[in-house]
Amino acid sequence: MRGRPLVLGAVLACALLASLRLWPHAPLQSVAPSSRVVLAEHGELLRLTLANDGQYRLWIPLERMAPALVQAIQLKEDRRFHWHPGINPLALLRAMQSTYSGGMRQGGSTLTMQLARRIYELNTRQVPGKVQQLALALWLEARYSKHEILEAYLNLAPMGGNIEGAEAASRIYFGKPAEQLSLAEALALAVIPQQPGRRARFGDALEAARLRLLANWRENYPDDPRNDGPLELPLQARTRAQLPFLAPHLSEQLLQRYPQRELRTTLNLPLQQLLERLIEQYISEQRPQGVENAVALLIDRRDQSVKALVGSADYASKSIHGQVNGITSRRSPGSTLKPFLYGLAIDQGLIHPMSVLKDAPSAYGYFQPENYDGRFVGPISAQDALVRSRNIPAVTLAGQLHAPTLYGLLKRSGVQGLRAESHYGLALTLGAGEVTPEDLGRLYLALGGDGRLRQLRYLLETPQGSGEALLSPQAAFLVRDMLRHNPRPDGLPQEGRGRQWRSAWKTGTSWGFRDAWSSGLVGPYVLVVWVGNFDGRGNPAFVGVKTAAPLFFRIADALPLALPNERDPMDKPPAGVARIQVCQASGDLPNRWCPQTRKTWYIPGVSPIKVSDLHRPVQIDSRTGRAVCGELDPKYRHEEVYEFWPSDLQRLFRAAGLPRRPLPKGARDCLASSVQVEEGPRIRSPLQQVAYSLRLSHPEDSIPLAATAAGDARRLYWFAEQSLVAQNAPQDGSNWRPPRSGDYHLRVTDDRGRSSERLVKVEFLP
C-alpha cells in the first residue's frame, strides 16, 4: 500500500513529460535566423550570406555533421550528455568546489545548459541567472529530445566573431561542409566554443587546446585508425575575408527567386570559371574597338541544367554597370529568332530546306524591310536564306504564317514584356521585340530537342520535364540541320578539327548596333552569347557575326577540351522525316532534264513537294538559233535544255547581277510542242473501283503501286493527296501502306511532268 503513491507519482510524472513532449512547440531551428548558402553542383561554395542578425549561421541536420565532430564536442563539453536530465549535479558540485575554494575556475554546464543560455540570452555569472539556466535546461529536456538538443547546440555554438555553428565554421575556416571534416579539424572546432575570442584565430591557444583534446580522444578511442595520422601538425585555416564570392549573378538571381536556405545549383564551377576567363580575355583584346561587356549562358541539353552563367564581363566594374545581370535583361534579339520562324513555316507546309524563296525589294504598307548589306540576291534556298540571315525572305514567310505565328510561339515559350502582336507586325521577325538571354536559352533548348518547351533547371532538386510543343520534332530537326550549314566566322571547317563539336548557330544584330548576339547548339549544350552595353549605347562593332560569333566559337572550341570525357551526340532524324534528291535550282523533285541535284530532308505529307518544271528541252534551228515548233530536217535541228524561270524571278536575277541564260526566240511559244505529246503514265495498280482492305494486326499489308510509262520516262513519283509516298523506275514497283482508312487521291507523275491520278478507297480491319 505504501508503494502505491510512489507508483502513482511516477506514472503522473511520465504522463506530464509525455504531454510536454507531445504538446505542439516550435522547433529549435526557429530560435535564430539562418544564413543562406549557394552551392555548385558538386558542393563547392559559391556564396554564403549573413543571417538577418548579422551572423554567419547555417542550420543543418545532425546527420550531416561528421561523427568525429559530434563525438569530440561531447568529449570536450559533456561526456554524460545522454545520461542526465539536462543538468549534471556531480559536475556542478565539482565546479562549485573548485571555483569557490580558490582553485582553478571550472565549468559544470552541460550542453543543454549552454544551449539554454544561448537561446534565452541569460547572464549566468550571477546566481539568479544561473538558477534560470538550470530550470530552463530541465525545461528544454522535457520539451525536446536529446537528438534535437545536440543538433541545436552544434548549430548555435559560438565559433568566433559572428560565426555560429559547425556548418558555417567549417565552410569559412576549412572550405568544406561539416560532414567532410577530418578528425584534426573536428577537434579544432570542438575546442573553439569554450573560448571563441582567443581560439578562433587558429593560433597557439587553439593548438594547445586541440592537442589536449587529441590526447583525451586517443585515451577514449584507442582503436580509431585515424589516431596514427599526423594529427599534431598545425592546421591551416581561412578567414571570413576569404569567403568565396563566385558566380555572383547566378547566386543573386537564385537568392531572389527561391526561398530555400540551401540552394544546390546545377552550375559546373570549372565551366563557369572557363567562361569567365574566356570573356575576360576576349574583352581585353576587343577593348580598342569599344567592346567592354559581354554575357554568356551555357545549358546542358540532356537535362536542361544551367552549367554556367556570366551576367557581365566584370561584376565589380562600375563603368560597365557590372552588377546588372545581363542574363535577365531584355534586349532586341536581332535575327536570332529566325530559326523559329523557319521552323513554323516548315510545320505549316510552306517550305522545306531547299525550297526557293525570293530575296527582292518588297514593301508591306509603310514597312519596307532591307537586308543588312543593303543588297538583294534574288532566288535563294530557304536554308541559305536562314544561314545568310536574309531579311526579305524571312518577312515574306512571316506574312504567310497562320496560327501559330512567331508572336504566338514567343508567348507560349514564356517570353515576358511583349506588347500586342499588332504593335510589332512583321518586324517582330527582325528583332522588333525584346527577349532575355534566358529566353533565348529556353527557345534554343526546345530547338535542340523535340521542339517542346523545357524550363531551365537551376537547382539540382528541380525535376526534368517538357511542356507545350513550340515546333514538331521533325521541324526542329530540319532547322538544326539547316543551321549546321552556317559557316564559322573564322572560315575554319565546321567539322574535322580534332575534338571539335558540331555547332548549329545563328547570329543577331539589333537596330542601331546596340546588341550583338550569337546563339545555338554546341555538341550537347546550348550556348547564348551577347555583346553590348547595358546602357543601350550603340557601336558599329556590335555586329553579331563580327563580334558575338568569335566569342561564341572561342567558348565552343574550349568546351570539348575542358570536357574530354563527353562526346558530341549524334543527331538522328526523328520518325516522320525523309531524305530525297531535289533539283538544286528549283528545290522540287528533279525532272529528267535537271542538270544538278542535291539531297534535302522533308516531312512527307507536310512539306510542299512536286516535280520540277524549271528545266525543259527546246528544239533549236541550228541555222537561225530560233526555237523550232514544228517539223524540221533533223540535220538542221538539235535539242538544248533551258531554264524557264517566271518573269519576276528573271528580273530578280538581273537585279542581283546574276542574269540567266536567255531563252531562244520563240521558246515560250513552243514550250508545249517542245515536249513530245505522249500520254502520261497509266496506273495499273491500285485498281479502279476496288476497295482495299488492310489488317491493322498485319503491318506488312500494303497496296502495290505500278504504272505503265512512256519510253522516255525514267522516274515515277507517287503522291497520296500532297504527300510523296514512293518513287521508282518505271519498270519497278513500290508498295504503299496508307496511314488510316478513307478515300485517297493517288497521283503518279513522271520526270517529264506528265501525270495521271486515281481515287483509292482504303479500309483497315482489326
XYZ file of N, CA, C and O in Angstrom, residues 330-394:
260
model
N 16.169 42.407 -70.835
C 15.511 42.281 -72.134
C 16.217 43.148 -73.174
O 16.471 44.333 -72.940
N 16.506 42.530 -74.325
C 17.195 43.222 -75.415
C 16.576 42.803 -76.742
O 15.934 41.758 -76.843
N 16.804 43.612 -77.766
C 16.364 43.231 -79.107
C 17.189 42.041 -79.582
O 18.418 42.096 -79.571
N 16.536 40.953 -80.017
C 17.279 39.746 -80.369
C 17.825 39.730 -81.785
O 18.484 38.773 -82.183
N 17.557 40.788 -82.593
C 18.014 40.763 -83.973
C 17.435 39.569 -84.714
O 16.243 39.295 -84.653
N 18.299 38.831 -85.408
C 17.847 37.704 -86.238
C 17.915 36.365 -85.525
O 17.734 35.323 -86.164
N 18.173 36.349 -84.225
C 18.294 35.072 -83.528
C 16.973 34.321 -83.434
O 16.960 33.133 -83.101
N 15.846 34.994 -83.736
C 14.545 34.322 -83.712
C 14.178 33.709 -85.060
O 13.183 32.986 -85.155
N 14.955 33.997 -86.102
C 14.606 33.492 -87.436
C 14.516 31.966 -87.501
O 13.667 31.431 -88.225
N 15.375 31.211 -86.807
C 15.216 29.753 -86.875
C 13.827 29.278 -86.479
O 13.323 28.290 -87.030
N 13.185 29.982 -85.566
C 11.863 29.554 -85.111
C 10.789 29.952 -86.126
O 9.791 29.250 -86.286
N 10.993 31.059 -86.818
C 10.110 31.415 -87.923
C 10.176 30.341 -89.003
O 9.141 29.881 -89.501
N 11.391 29.918 -89.371
C 11.525 28.892 -90.405
C 10.957 27.562 -89.919
O 10.385 26.802 -90.704
N 11.107 27.269 -88.637
C 10.513 26.046 -88.102
C 9.001 26.051 -88.221
O 8.383 25.045 -88.586
N 8.382 27.199 -87.924
C 6.928 27.304 -88.077
C 6.523 27.161 -89.542
O 5.517 26.516 -89.858
N 7.295 27.776 -90.451
C 6.974 27.670 -91.878
C 7.092 26.227 -92.353
O 6.296 25.780 -93.188
N 8.070 25.478 -91.833
C 8.202 24.061 -92.186
C 6.996 23.283 -91.661
O 6.402 22.466 -92.370
N 6.624 23.537 -90.411
C 5.491 22.823 -89.823
C 4.184 23.122 -90.552
O 3.295 22.263 -90.623
N 4.053 24.324 -91.092
C 2.811 24.715 -91.757
C 2.826 24.421 -93.251
O 1.936 24.851 -93.974
N 3.834 23.675 -93.703
C 3.859 23.222 -95.088
C 4.187 24.302 -96.094
O 3.871 24.154 -97.281
N 4.830 25.384 -95.651
C 5.175 26.460 -96.581
C 6.491 26.190 -97.303
O 6.661 26.593 -98.460
N 7.416 25.532 -96.637
C 8.748 25.326 -97.211
C 9.323 24.000 -96.736
O 8.840 23.390 -95.773
N 10.362 23.568 -97.428
C 11.319 22.603 -96.901
C 12.694 23.250 -97.064
O 12.801 24.344 -97.647
N 13.766 22.681 -96.561
C 15.052 23.394 -96.568
C 15.519 23.873 -97.935
O 16.205 24.893 -98.033
N 15.180 23.165 -99.016
C 15.655 23.555 -100.345
C 14.612 24.315 -101.149
O 14.807 24.563 -102.343
N 13.501 24.677 -100.538
C 12.509 25.497 -101.247
C 13.145 26.817 -101.683
O 13.962 27.398 -100.963
N 12.772 27.279 -102.876
C 13.330 28.525 -103.400
C 12.469 29.696 -102.937
O 11.250 29.716 -103.162
N 13.114 30.671 -102.283
C 12.444 31.879 -101.814
C 12.970 33.077 -102.599
O 13.996 32.998 -103.277
N 12.283 34.193 -102.467
C 12.668 35.399 -103.203
C 13.277 36.424 -102.262
O 12.664 36.803 -101.262
N 14.469 36.860 -102.606
C 15.115 37.953 -101.880
C 15.113 39.158 -102.815
O 16.020 39.339 -103.635
N 14.068 39.960 -102.725
C 13.870 41.082 -103.642
C 13.259 42.244 -102.887
O 12.662 42.063 -101.819
N 13.420 43.464 -103.389
C 12.795 44.613 -102.720
C 11.296 44.393 -102.546
O 10.596 44.011 -103.483
N 10.822 44.623 -101.331
C 9.415 44.390 -101.017
C 8.930 45.473 -100.066
O 9.711 46.043 -99.292
N 7.666 45.745 -100.135
C 7.053 46.722 -99.234
C 5.774 46.131 -98.676
O 5.001 45.489 -99.392
N 5.570 46.331 -97.379
C 4.367 45.854 -96.696
C 3.730 47.075 -96.038
O 3.953 47.352 -94.857
N 2.999 47.827 -96.846
C 2.495 49.097 -96.347
C 3.662 50.057 -96.147
O 4.480 50.292 -97.040
N 3.752 50.597 -94.942
C 4.850 51.501 -94.641
C 6.136 50.761 -94.279
O 7.194 51.357 -94.182
N 6.018 49.470 -94.076
C 7.182 48.673 -93.665
C 7.914 48.173 -94.907
O 7.361 47.414 -95.704
N 9.145 48.611 -95.088
C 9.962 48.212 -96.226
C 11.266 47.608 -95.697
O 12.254 48.314 -95.510
N 11.256 46.310 -95.409
C 12.453 45.684 -94.826
C 13.619 45.688 -95.804
O 13.435 45.639 -97.025
N 14.813 45.754 -95.252
C 16.029 45.694 -96.047
C 16.965 44.662 -95.444
O 16.872 44.334 -94.260
N 17.887 44.178 -96.249
C 18.913 43.277 -95.754
C 20.044 44.082 -95.118
O 20.224 45.270 -95.396
N 20.797 43.404 -94.286
C 21.881 44.076 -93.567
C 22.862 44.737 -94.527
O 23.326 45.850 -94.298
N 23.173 44.049 -95.639
C 24.153 44.581 -96.584
C 23.540 45.514 -97.621
O 24.244 46.027 -98.500
N 22.199 45.745 -97.549
C 21.546 46.634 -98.488
C 21.387 46.063 -99.882
O 20.997 46.778 -100.811
N 21.671 44.784 -100.072
C 21.604 44.162 -101.393
C 20.543 43.070 -101.406
O 20.043 42.642 -100.359
N 20.237 42.584 -102.607
C 19.270 41.511 -102.793
C 19.903 40.454 -103.691
O 20.570 40.780 -104.674
N 19.703 39.190 -103.338
C 20.382 38.115 -104.061
C 19.459 37.367 -105.005
O 19.892 36.448 -105.691
N 18.190 37.751 -105.074
C 17.274 37.071 -105.972
C 16.784 35.760 -105.394
O 16.626 35.610 -104.179
N 16.553 34.741 -106.246
C 16.104 33.437 -105.729
C 17.163 32.818 -104.829
O 18.354 32.846 -105.135
N 16.727 32.244 -103.734
C 17.653 31.669 -102.756
C 16.934 30.547 -102.028
O 15.722 30.621 -101.779
N 17.656 29.483 -101.706
C 17.028 28.381 -100.971
C 16.711 28.821 -99.550
O 17.345 29.734 -98.999
N 15.725 28.181 -98.956
C 15.345 28.521 -97.577
C 16.531 28.343 -96.639
O 16.745 29.156 -95.734
N 17.295 27.279 -96.834
C 18.455 27.043 -95.972
C 19.452 28.182 -96.077
O 19.932 28.695 -95.062
N 19.788 28.588 -97.302
C 20.737 29.683 -97.465
C 20.171 30.994 -96.947
O 20.899 31.829 -96.408
N 18.864 31.204 -97.119
C 18.255 32.435 -96.625
C 18.366 32.523 -95.111
O 18.618 33.597 -94.549
N 18.200 31.395 -94.432
C 18.330 31.385 -92.973
C 19.784 31.562 -92.560
O 20.100 32.388 -91.702
N 20.670 30.789 -93.167
C 22.084 30.836 -92.790
C 22.679 32.216 -93.068
O 23.456 32.746 -92.271
N 22.295 32.809 -94.206
C 22.832 34.122 -94.570
C 22.006 35.262 -93.987
O 22.276 36.429 -94.250
N 20.987 34.917 -93.214
C 20.170 35.886 -92.482
C 19.577 36.952 -93.401
O 19.602 38.142 -93.093
N 18.994 36.506 -94.501
C 18.345 37.451 -95.410
C 16.995 37.859 -94.827
O 16.177 37.020 -94.469
N 16.777 39.145 -94.763
C 15.576 39.650 -94.103
C 14.310 39.514 -94.954
O 13.240 39.209 -94.430
N 14.427 39.763 -96.260
C 13.227 39.790 -97.094
C 12.531 38.430 -97.119
O 11.312 38.350 -96.912
N 13.243 37.313 -97.384
C 12.548 36.020 -97.354
C 11.908 35.728 -96.007
O 10.820 35.145 -95.949
N 12.576 36.148 -94.917
C 12.017 35.882 -93.587
C 10.715 36.648 -93.382
O 9.727 36.108 -92.874
